[in-house]
mmCIF file of C-alpha atoms and ligand atoms in Angstrom:
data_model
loop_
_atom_site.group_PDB
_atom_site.id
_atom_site.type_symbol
_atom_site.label_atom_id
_atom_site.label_comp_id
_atom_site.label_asym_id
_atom_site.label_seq_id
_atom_site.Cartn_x
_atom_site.Cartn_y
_atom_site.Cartn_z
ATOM 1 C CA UNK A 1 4.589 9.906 25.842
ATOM 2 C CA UNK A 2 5.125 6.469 23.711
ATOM 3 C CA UNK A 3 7.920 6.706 21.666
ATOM 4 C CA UNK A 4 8.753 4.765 18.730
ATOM 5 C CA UNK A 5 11.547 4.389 16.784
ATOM 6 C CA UNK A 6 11.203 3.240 13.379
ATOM 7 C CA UNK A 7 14.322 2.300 11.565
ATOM 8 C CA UNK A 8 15.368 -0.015 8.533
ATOM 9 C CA UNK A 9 17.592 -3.269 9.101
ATOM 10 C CA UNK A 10 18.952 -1.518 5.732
ATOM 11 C CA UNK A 11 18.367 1.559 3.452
ATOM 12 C CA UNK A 12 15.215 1.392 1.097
ATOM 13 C CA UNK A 13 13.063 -0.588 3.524
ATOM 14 C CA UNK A 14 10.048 1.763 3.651
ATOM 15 C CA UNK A 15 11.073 3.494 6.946
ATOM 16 C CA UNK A 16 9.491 6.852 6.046
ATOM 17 C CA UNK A 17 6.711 5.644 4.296
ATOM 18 C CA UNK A 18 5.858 3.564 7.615
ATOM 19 C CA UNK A 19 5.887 6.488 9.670
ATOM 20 C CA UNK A 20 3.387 8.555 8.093
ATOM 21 C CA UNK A 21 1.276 6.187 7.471
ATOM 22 C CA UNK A 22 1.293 4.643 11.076
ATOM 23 C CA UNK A 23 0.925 8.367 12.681
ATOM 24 C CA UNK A 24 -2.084 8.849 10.132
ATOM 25 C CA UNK A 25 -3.727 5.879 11.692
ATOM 26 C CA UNK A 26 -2.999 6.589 15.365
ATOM 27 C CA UNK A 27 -4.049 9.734 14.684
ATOM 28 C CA UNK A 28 -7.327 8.533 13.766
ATOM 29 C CA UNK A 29 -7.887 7.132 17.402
ATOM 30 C CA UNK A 30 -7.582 10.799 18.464
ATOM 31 C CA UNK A 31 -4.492 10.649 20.131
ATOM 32 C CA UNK A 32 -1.529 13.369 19.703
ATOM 33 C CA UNK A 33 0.974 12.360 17.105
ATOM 34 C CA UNK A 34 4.545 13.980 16.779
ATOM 35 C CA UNK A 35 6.183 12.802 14.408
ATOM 36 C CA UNK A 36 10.021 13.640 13.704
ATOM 37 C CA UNK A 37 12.258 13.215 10.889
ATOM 38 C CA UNK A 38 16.131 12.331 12.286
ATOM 39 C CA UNK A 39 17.354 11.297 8.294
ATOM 40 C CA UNK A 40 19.325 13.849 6.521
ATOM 41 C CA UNK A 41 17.247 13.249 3.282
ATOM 42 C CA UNK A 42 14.386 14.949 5.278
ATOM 43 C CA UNK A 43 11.449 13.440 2.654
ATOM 44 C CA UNK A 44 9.145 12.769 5.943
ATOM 45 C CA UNK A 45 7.355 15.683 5.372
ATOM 46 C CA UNK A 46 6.646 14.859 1.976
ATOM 47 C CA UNK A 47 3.935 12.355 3.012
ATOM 48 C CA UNK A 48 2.050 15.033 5.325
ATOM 49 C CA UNK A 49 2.150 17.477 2.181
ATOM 50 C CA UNK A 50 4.754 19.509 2.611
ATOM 51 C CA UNK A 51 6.043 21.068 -0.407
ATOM 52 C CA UNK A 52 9.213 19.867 -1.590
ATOM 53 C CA UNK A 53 10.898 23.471 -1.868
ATOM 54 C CA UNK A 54 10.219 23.347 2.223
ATOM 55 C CA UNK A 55 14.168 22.664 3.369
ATOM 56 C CA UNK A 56 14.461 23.708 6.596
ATOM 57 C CA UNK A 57 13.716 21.742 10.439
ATOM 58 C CA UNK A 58 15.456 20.965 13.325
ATOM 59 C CA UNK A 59 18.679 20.727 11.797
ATOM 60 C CA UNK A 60 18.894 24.551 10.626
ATOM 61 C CA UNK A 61 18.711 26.046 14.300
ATOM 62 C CA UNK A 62 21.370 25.813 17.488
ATOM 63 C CA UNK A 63 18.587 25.528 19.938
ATOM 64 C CA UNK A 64 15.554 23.228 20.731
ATOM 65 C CA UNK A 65 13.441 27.029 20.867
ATOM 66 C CA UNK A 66 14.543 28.273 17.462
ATOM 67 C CA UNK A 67 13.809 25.149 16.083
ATOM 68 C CA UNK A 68 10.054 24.988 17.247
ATOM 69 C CA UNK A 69 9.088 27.287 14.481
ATOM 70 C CA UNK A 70 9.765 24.221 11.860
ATOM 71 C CA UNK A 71 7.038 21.946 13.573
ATOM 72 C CA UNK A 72 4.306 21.827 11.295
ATOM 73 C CA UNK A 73 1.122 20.526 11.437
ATOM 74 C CA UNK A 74 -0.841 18.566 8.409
ATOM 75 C CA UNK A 75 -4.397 18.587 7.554
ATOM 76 C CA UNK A 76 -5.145 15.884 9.871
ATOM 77 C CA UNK A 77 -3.636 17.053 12.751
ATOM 78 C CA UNK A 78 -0.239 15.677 12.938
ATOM 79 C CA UNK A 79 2.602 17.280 14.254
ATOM 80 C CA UNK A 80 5.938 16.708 12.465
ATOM 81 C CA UNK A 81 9.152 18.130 11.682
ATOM 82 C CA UNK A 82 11.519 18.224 9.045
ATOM 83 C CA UNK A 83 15.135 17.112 9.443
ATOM 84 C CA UNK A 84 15.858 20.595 6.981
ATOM 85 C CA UNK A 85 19.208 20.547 5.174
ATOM 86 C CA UNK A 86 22.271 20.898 7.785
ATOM 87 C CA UNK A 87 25.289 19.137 6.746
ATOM 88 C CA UNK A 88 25.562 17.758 10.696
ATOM 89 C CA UNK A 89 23.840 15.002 10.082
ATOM 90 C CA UNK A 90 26.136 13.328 13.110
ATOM 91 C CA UNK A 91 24.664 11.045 16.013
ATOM 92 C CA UNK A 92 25.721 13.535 18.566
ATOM 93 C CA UNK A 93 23.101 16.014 16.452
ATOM 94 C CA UNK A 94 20.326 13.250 16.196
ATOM 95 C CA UNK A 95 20.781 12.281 19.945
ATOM 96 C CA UNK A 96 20.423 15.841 21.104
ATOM 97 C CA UNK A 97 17.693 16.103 19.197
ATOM 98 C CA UNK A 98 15.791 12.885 20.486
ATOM 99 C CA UNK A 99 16.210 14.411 23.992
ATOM 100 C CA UNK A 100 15.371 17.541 23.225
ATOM 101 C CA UNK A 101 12.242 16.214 22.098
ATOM 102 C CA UNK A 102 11.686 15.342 25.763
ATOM 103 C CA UNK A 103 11.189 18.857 26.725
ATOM 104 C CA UNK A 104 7.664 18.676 23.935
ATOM 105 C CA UNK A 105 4.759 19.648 26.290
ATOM 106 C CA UNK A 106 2.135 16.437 24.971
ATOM 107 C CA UNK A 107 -0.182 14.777 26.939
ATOM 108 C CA UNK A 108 1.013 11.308 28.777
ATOM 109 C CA UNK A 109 -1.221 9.302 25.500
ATOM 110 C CA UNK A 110 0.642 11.680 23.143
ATOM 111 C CA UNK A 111 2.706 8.991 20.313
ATOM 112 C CA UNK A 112 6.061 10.512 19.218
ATOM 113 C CA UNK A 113 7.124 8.884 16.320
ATOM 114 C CA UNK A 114 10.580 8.835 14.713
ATOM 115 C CA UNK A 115 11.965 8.218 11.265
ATOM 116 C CA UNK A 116 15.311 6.209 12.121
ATOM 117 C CA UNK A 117 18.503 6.655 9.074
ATOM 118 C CA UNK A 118 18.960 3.111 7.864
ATOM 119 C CA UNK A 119 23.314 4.099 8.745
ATOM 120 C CA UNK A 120 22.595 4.784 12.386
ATOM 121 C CA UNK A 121 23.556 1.872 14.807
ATOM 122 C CA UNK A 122 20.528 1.530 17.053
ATOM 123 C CA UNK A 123 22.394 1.328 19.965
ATOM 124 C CA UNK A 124 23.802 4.412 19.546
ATOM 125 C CA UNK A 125 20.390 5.713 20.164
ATOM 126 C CA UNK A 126 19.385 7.335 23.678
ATOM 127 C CA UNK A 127 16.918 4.213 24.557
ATOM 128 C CA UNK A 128 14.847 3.504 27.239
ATOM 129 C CA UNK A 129 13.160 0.841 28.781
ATOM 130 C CA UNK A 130 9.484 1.508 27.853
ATOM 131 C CA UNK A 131 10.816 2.523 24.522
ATOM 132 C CA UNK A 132 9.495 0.944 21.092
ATOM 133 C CA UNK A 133 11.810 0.148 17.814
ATOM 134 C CA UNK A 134 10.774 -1.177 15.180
ATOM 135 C CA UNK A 135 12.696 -2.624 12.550
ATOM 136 C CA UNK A 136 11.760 -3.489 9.058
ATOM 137 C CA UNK A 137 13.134 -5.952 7.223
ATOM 138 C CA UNK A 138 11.952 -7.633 3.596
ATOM 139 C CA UNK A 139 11.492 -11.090 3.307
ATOM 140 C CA UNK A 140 15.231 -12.064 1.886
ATOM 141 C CA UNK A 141 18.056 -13.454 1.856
ATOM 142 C CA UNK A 142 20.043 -10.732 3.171
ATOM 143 C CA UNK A 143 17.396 -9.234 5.527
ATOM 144 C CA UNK A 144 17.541 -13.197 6.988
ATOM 145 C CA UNK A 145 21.088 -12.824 7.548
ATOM 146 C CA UNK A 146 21.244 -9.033 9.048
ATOM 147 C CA UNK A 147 18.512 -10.124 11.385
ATOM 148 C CA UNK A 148 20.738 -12.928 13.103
ATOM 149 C CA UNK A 149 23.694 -10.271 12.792
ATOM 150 C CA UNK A 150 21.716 -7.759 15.008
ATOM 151 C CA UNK A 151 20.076 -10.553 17.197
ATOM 152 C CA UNK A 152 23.559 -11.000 18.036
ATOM 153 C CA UNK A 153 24.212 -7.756 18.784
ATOM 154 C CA UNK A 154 21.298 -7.550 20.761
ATOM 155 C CA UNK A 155 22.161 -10.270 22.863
ATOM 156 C CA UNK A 156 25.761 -8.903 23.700
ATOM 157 C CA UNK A 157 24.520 -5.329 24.895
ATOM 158 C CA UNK A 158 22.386 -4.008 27.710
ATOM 159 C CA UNK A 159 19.148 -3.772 26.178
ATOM 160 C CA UNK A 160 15.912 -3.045 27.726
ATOM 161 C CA UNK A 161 13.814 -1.495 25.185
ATOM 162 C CA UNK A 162 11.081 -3.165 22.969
ATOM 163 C CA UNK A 163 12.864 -4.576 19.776
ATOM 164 C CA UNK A 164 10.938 -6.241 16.552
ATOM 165 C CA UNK A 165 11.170 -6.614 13.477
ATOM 166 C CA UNK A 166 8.678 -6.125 11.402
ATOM 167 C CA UNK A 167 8.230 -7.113 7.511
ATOM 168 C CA UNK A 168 7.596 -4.664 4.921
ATOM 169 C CA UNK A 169 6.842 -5.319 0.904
ATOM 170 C CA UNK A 170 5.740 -8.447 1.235
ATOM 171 C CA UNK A 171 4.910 -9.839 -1.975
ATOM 172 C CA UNK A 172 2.459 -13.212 -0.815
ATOM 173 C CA UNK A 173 3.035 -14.032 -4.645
ATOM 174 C CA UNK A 174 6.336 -15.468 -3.758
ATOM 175 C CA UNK A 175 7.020 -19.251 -2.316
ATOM 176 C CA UNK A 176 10.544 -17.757 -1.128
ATOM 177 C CA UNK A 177 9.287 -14.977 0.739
ATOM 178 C CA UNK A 178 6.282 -16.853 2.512
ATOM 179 C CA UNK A 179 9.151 -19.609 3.557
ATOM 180 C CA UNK A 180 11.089 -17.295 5.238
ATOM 181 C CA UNK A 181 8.346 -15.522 6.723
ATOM 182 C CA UNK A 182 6.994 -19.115 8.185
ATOM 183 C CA UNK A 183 10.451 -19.678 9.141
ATOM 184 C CA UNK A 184 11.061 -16.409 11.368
ATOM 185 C CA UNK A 185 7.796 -16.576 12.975
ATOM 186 C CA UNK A 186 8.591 -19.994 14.265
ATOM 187 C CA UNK A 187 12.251 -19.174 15.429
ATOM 188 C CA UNK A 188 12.489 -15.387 16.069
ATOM 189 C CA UNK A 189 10.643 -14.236 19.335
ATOM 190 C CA UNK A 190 11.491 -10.571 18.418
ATOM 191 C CA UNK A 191 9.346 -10.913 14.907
ATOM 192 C CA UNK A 192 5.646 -8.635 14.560
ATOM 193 C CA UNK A 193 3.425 -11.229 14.161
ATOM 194 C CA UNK A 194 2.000 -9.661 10.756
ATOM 195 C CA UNK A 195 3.273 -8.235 7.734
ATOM 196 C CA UNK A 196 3.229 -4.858 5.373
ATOM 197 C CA UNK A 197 1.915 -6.657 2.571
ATOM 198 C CA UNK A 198 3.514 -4.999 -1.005
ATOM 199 C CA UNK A 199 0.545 -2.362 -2.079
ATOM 200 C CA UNK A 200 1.274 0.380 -4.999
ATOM 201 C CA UNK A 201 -1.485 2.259 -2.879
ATOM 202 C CA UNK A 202 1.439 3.031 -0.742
ATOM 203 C CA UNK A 203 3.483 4.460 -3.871
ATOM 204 C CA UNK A 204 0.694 5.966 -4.991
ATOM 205 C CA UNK A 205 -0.683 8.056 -2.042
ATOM 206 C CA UNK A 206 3.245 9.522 -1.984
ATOM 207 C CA UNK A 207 2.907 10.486 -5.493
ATOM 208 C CA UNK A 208 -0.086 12.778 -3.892
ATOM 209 C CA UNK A 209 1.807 13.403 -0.958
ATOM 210 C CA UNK A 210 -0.391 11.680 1.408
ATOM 211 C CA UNK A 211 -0.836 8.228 3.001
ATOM 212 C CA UNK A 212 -2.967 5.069 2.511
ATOM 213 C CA UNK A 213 -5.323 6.243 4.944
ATOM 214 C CA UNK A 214 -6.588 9.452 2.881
ATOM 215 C CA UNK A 215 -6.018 8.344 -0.708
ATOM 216 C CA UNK A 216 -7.467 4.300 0.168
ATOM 217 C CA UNK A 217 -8.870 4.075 3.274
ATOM 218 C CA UNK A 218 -10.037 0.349 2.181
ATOM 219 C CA UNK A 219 -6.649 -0.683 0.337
ATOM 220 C CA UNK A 220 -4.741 -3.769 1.822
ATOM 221 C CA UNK A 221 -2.282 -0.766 2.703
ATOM 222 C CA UNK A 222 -4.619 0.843 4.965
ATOM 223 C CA UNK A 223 -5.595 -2.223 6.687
ATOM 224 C CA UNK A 224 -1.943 -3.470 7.550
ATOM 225 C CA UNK A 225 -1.084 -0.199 8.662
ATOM 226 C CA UNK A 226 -4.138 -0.142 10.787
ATOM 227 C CA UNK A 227 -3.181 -3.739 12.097
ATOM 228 C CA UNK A 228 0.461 -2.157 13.015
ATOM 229 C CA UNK A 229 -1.040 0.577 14.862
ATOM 230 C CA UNK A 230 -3.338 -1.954 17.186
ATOM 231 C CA UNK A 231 -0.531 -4.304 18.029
ATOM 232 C CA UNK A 232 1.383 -1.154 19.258
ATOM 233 C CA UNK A 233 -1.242 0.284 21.270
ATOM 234 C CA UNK A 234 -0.937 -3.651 23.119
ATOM 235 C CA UNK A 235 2.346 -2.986 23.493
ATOM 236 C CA UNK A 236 2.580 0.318 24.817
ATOM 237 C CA UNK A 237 3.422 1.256 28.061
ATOM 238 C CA UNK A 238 0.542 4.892 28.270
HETATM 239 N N1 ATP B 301 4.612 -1.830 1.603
HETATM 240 C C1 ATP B 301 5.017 -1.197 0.486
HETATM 241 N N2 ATP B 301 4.503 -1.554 -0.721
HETATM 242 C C2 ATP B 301 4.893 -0.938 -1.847
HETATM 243 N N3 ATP B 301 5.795 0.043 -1.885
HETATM 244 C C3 ATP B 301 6.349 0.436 -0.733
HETATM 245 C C4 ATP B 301 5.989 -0.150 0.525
HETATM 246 N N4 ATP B 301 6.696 0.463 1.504
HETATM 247 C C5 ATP B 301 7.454 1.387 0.898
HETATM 248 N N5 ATP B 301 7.253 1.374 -0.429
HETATM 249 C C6 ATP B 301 7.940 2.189 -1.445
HETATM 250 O O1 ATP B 301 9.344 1.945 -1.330
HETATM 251 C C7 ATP B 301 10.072 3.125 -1.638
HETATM 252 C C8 ATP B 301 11.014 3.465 -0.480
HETATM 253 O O2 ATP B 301 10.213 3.844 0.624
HETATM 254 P P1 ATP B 301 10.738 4.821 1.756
HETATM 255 O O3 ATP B 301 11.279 6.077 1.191
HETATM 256 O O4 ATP B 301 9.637 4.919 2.752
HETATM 257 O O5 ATP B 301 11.927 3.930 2.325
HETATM 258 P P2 ATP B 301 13.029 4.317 3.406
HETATM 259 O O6 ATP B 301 13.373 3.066 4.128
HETATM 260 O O7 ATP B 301 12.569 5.469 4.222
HETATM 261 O O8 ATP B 301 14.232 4.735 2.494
HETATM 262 P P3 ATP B 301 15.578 5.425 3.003
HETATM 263 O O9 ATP B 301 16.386 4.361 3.701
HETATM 264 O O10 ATP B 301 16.193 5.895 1.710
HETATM 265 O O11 ATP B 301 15.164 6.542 3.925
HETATM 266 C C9 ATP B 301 9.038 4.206 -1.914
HETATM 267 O O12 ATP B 301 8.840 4.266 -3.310
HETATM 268 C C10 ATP B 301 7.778 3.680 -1.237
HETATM 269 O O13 ATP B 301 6.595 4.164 -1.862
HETATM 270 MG MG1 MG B 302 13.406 7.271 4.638
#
């Protein structure tokens, strides 16, 4: 199994709305997709079409068994499962849960997806080497600075996983953002060499509790997200 781990640089990012959409379009390529939910506001399952009175997952049950009966699966065939409404919202909980999810009987192509809590130091996580994370950052000031903050951090701990950053919201409307953007690809080795461009599509399809894929399969959204999902295939280790 490939797993990813998708996490924001800092809250707000798009981090959920990246995961759906990115297991919608792997999905398409007819691969299993698991996708899991590790952030206490548990809205994942909001973009598969869950309804929002749905509170339970994972975080409700003691054992990886009981908590099987919260995997759900959405009209396209993706498996995911809510975070649900536990107060233990603790990395000890999370990383039990991320091996637990181990144990999942996929095939070796199967993706396994997970929606990273912005508040969660990375390396807290239980990474491995063929492991993928992926960032997001927005094309700003602070992003710029949090980026050389974790670089750092990077550099000073045993790593071995694949790290990038990747930017989301990009609005190519703004000289600022397309500097910095020009700037990072020509100094950062860990940056995706493409961009979420900013698309309401992506606010939109979540108003309908879907993703780009369904509600605009031709939207800029759609093909970004579809851009995302080739690069990772190249660099996945299945
Ligand atoms: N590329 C994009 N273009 C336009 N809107 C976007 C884009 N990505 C995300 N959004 C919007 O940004 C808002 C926040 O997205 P989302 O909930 O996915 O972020 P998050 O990083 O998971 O937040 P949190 O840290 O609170 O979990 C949502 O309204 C979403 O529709
Ligand atoms: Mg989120």
């Amino acid at each position: 199994m490939q797993r990813v781990f998708v996490k924001g640089i800092k809250g707000g990012l798009g981090t959920t709305s990246v995961v759906a959409n990115l297991a919608c379009v792997l999905k398409k390529s007819d691969v299993d997709v698991i996708a899991i939910d590790l952030d206490a506001k548990s809205d994942l399952g909001l973009h598969f079409g869950l309804p929002w009175k749905y509170t339970k997952g994972w975080s409700n049950e003691a054992s990886f068994e009981d908590a099987l009966v919260h995997f759900h699966q959405d009209d396209d065939g993706i498996i995911f499962l809510p975070f649900g409404d536990s107060t233990d919202t603790s990395i000890d909980n999370i990383t039990k849960m991320v091996n637990r999810c181990k144990k999942l009987n996929y095939s070796q192509e199967a993706w396994v997806i997970f929606d990273c809590p912005a508040h969660i130091n990375l390396l807290h996580y239980p990474l491995e080497k063929n492991d993928i994370v992926i960032e997001l950052v927005n094309c700003d000031a602070i992003c710029h600075s949090l980026i050389y903050r974790r670089l750092q951090t990077l550099k000073n701990s045993d790593t071995d996983w694949k790290h990038y950053f990747l930017v989301n919201r990009y609005n190519s409307a703004s000289t600022l953002e397309f500097d910095l953007f020009s700037l990072w690809q020509s100094t950062l080795p860990l940056m995706a060499p493409f961009f979420i461009n900013s698309d309401e599509v992506i606010k939109e399809s979540t108003a309908y509790r879907n993703v780009a894929l369904n509600c605009a399969p031709y939207s800029v959204a759609n093909d970004d997200f579809e851009t995302l999902a080739g690069w990772l295939v190249s660099k996945a280790t299945l």
